Coordinates of C-alpha atoms in Angstrom, one line a residue:
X232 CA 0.0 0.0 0.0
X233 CA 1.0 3.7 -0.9
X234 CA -0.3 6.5 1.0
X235 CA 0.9 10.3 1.1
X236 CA 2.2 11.9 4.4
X237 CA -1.0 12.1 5.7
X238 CA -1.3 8.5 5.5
X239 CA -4.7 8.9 2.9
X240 CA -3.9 5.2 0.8
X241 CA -3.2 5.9 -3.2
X242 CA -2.8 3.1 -4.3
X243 CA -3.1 -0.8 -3.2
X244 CA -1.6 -4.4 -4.7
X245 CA -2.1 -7.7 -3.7
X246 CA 1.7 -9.1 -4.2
X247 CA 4.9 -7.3 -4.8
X248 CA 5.3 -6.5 -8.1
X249 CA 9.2 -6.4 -7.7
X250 CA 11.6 -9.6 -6.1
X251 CA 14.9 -7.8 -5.7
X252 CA 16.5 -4.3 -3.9
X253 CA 17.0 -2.8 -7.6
X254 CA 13.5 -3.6 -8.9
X255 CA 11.7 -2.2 -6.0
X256 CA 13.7 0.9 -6.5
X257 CA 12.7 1.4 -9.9
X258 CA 8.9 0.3 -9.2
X259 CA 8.2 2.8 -6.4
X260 CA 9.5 5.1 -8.8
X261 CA 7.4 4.5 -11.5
X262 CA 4.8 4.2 -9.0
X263 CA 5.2 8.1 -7.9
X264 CA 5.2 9.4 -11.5
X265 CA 2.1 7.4 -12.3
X266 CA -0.1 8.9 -9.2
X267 CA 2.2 12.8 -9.9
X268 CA 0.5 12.1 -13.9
X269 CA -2.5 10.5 -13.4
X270 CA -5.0 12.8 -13.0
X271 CA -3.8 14.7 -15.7
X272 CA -4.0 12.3 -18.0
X273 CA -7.7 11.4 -16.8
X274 CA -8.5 15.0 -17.5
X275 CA -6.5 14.5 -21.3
X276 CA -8.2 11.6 -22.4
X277 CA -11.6 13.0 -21.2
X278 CA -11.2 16.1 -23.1
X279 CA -9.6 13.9 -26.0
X280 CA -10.4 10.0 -26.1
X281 CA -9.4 9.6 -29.5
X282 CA -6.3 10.6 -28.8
X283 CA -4.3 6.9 -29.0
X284 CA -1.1 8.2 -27.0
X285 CA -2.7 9.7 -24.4
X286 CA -5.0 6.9 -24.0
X287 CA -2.4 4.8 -24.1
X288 CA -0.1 6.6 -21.2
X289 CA -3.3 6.5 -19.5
X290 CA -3.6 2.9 -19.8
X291 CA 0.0 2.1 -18.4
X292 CA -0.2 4.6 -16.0
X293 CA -3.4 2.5 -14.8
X294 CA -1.7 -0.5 -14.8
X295 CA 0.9 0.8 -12.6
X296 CA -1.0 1.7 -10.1
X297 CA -2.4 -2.3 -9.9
X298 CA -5.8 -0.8 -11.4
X299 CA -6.3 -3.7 -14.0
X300 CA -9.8 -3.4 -15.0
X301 CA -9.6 0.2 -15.7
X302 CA -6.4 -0.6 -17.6
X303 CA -7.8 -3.6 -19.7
X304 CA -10.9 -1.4 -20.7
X305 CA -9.1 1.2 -22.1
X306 CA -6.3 -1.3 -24.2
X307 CA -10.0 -3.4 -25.4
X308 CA -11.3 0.4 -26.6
X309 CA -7.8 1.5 -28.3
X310 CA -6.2 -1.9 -30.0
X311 CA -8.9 -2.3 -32.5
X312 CA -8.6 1.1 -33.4
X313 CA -4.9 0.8 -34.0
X314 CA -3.5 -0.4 -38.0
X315 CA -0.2 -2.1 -37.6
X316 CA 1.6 0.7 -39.0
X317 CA 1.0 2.9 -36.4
X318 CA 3.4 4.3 -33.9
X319 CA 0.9 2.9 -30.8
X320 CA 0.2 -0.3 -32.3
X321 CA 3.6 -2.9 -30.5
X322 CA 3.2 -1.3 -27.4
X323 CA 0.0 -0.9 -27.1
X324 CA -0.1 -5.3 -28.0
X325 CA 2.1 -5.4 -25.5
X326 CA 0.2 -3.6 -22.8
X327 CA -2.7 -5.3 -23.2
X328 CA -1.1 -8.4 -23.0
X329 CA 0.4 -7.4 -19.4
X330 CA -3.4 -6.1 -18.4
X331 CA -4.8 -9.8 -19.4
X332 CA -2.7 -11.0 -17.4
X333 CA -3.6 -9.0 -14.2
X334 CA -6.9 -11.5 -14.6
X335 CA -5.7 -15.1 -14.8
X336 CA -7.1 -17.2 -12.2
X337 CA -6.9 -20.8 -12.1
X338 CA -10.9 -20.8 -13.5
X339 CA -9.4 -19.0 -16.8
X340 CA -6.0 -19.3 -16.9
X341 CA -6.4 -21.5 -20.1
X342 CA -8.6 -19.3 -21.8
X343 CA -6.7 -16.0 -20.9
X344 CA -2.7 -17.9 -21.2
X345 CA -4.3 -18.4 -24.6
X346 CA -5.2 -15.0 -25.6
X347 CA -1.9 -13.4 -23.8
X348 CA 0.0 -16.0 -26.4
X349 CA -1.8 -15.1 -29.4
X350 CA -0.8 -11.4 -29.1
X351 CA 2.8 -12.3 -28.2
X352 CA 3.2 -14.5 -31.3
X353 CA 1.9 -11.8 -33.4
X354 CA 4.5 -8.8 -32.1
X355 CA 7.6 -10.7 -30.2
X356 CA 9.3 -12.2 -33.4
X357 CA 9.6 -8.7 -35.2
X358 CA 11.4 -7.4 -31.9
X359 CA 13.3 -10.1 -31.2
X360 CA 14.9 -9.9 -34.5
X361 CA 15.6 -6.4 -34.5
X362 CA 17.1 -6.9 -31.0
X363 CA 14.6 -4.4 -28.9
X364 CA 14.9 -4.9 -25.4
X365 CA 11.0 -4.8 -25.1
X366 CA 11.1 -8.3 -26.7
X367 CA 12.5 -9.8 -23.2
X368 CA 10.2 -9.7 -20.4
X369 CA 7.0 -10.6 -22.2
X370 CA 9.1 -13.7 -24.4
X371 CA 10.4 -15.2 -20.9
X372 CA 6.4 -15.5 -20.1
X373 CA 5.2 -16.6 -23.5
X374 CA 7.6 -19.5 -23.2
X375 CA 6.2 -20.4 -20.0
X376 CA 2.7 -20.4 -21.3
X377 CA 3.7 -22.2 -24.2
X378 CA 5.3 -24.9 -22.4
X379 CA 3.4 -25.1 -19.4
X380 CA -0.3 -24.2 -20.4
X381 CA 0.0 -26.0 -23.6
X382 CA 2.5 -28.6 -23.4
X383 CA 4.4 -27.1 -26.7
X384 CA 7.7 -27.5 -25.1
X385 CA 9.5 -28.1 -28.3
X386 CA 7.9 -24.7 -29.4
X387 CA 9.4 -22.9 -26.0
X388 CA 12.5 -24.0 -26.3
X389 CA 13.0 -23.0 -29.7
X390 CA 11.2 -19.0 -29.0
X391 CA 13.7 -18.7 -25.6
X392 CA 16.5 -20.3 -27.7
X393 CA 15.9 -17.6 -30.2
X394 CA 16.0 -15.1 -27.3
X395 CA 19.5 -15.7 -26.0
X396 CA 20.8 -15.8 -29.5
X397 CA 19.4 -12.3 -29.7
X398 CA 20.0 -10.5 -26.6
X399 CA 23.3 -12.9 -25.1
X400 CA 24.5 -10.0 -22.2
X401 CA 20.7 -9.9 -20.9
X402 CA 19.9 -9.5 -17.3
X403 CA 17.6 -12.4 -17.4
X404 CA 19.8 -14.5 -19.6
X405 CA 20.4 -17.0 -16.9
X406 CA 17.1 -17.6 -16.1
X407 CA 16.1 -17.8 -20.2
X408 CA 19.3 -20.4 -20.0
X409 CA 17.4 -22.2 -17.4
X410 CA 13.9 -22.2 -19.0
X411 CA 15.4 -23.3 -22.0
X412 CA 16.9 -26.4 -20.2
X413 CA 13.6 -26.7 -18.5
X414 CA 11.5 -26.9 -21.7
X415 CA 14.1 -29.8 -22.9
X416 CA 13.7 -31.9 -19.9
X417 CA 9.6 -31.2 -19.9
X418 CA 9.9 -32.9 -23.6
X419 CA 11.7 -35.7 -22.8
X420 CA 15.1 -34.8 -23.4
X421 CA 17.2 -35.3 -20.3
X422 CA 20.5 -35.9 -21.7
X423 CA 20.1 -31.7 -23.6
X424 CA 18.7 -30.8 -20.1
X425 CA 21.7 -32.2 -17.3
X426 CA 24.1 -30.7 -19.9
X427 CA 22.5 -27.4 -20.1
X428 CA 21.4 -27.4 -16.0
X429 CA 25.2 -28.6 -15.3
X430 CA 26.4 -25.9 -17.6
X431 CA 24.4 -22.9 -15.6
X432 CA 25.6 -24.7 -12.4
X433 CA 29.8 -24.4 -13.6
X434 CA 29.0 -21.0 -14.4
X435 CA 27.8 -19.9 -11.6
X436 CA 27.5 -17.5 -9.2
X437 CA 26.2 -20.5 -6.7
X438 CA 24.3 -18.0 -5.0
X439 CA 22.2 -16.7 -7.7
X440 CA 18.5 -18.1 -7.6
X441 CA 18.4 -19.7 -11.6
X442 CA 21.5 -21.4 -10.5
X443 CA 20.3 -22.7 -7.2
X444 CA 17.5 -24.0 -9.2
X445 CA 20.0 -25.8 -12.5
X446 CA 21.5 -27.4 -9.3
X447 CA 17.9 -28.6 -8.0
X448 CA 17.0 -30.1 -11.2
X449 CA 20.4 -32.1 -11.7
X450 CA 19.7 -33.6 -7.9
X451 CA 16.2 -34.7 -9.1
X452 CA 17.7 -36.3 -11.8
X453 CA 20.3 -38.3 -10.3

């Protein structure tokens, strides 16, 4: 929960949206420019609601401030409206894709894992091959969906494979490494998994958490 000084509340989330010192850093930041803008940009898209950028700041701005219905309403009104040639049109893909997932639950996770993956597979290719970092984040998850959700392991592994190839000094590429390894062991190949679990493990560092868990997988598997 956020409050001012007063201790009035502005803002509330179930869940940390953050799992290390740095990222909580940079979220609480975010966090204080989207309460300084929102109600500007209320006023903005009011005045204007055609207007696809401001409706689309608005819509992030919403969705950092854990408000997921009002977020996913606006990216339902402003992605149809977009042509793939406009400026709006990845990120606003990509936003919406974040808000669906602000409603998973175990009721819907097919249905909504589903629709997430759809609009992934449309826009992540493009960026991954022209090496934009927005390509990351939202690939790591598809992957998971893919595999998990759906079983298409062999499909993961081949979009996180893709990934490392593309962006090999990434802060998450140990985890992709270990995803990657995962997806090989979830379709049967164990021999392509030890290798790549023992090869995360040897590179170390032993304390970081993707390692800890290469290590755990190569004990199950003894």
């Amino acid at each position: 929960m956020v409050t001012d000084a007063d201790g009035k509340e502005l803002m509330r989330q179930v869940g940390a949206p953050f799992s290390t010192p740095a990222e909580a850093t940079e979220w609480f930041k975010k966090t204080g420019e989207a309460l300084e803008n929102v109600d500007k940009l209320e006023a903005a898209h009011k005045e204007k609601p055609e207007d696809a950028a401001t409706t689309l700041d608005l819509a992030k701005t919403y969705s950092q401030l854990g408000k997921s219905e009002e977020s996913l309403k606006l990216y339902e009104e402003l992605v149809p409206t977009l042509k793939k040639e406009d400026k709006q049109y990845v990120d606003a893909k990509l936003g919406y894709a974040d808000a669906l997932t602000g409603t998973i639950t175990r009721a819907n996770q097919k249905e909504v894992g589903d629709k997430i993956s759809g609009i992934y597979d449309e826009i992540l290719p493009g960026l991954v091959k022209a090496k934009d970092d927005r390509a990351v984040d939202p690939t790591i998850l598809n992957c998971r969906i893919k595999s998990m959700l759906n079983k298409k392991h062999e499909d993961a592994r081949k979009d996180i494979k893709a990934l490392i190839e593309a962006f090999p000094k990434m802060e998450r590429l140990t985890e992709a490494k270990f995803w990657a390894a995962y997806f090989a062991q979830s379709n049967g190949d164990d021999e392509t998994a030890k290798t790549e679990y023992k090869s995360i493990v040897d590179e170390g560092p032993e304390d970081d958490t993707w390692v800890k868990n290469a290590q755990g997988q190569l004990d199950k598997m003894e």
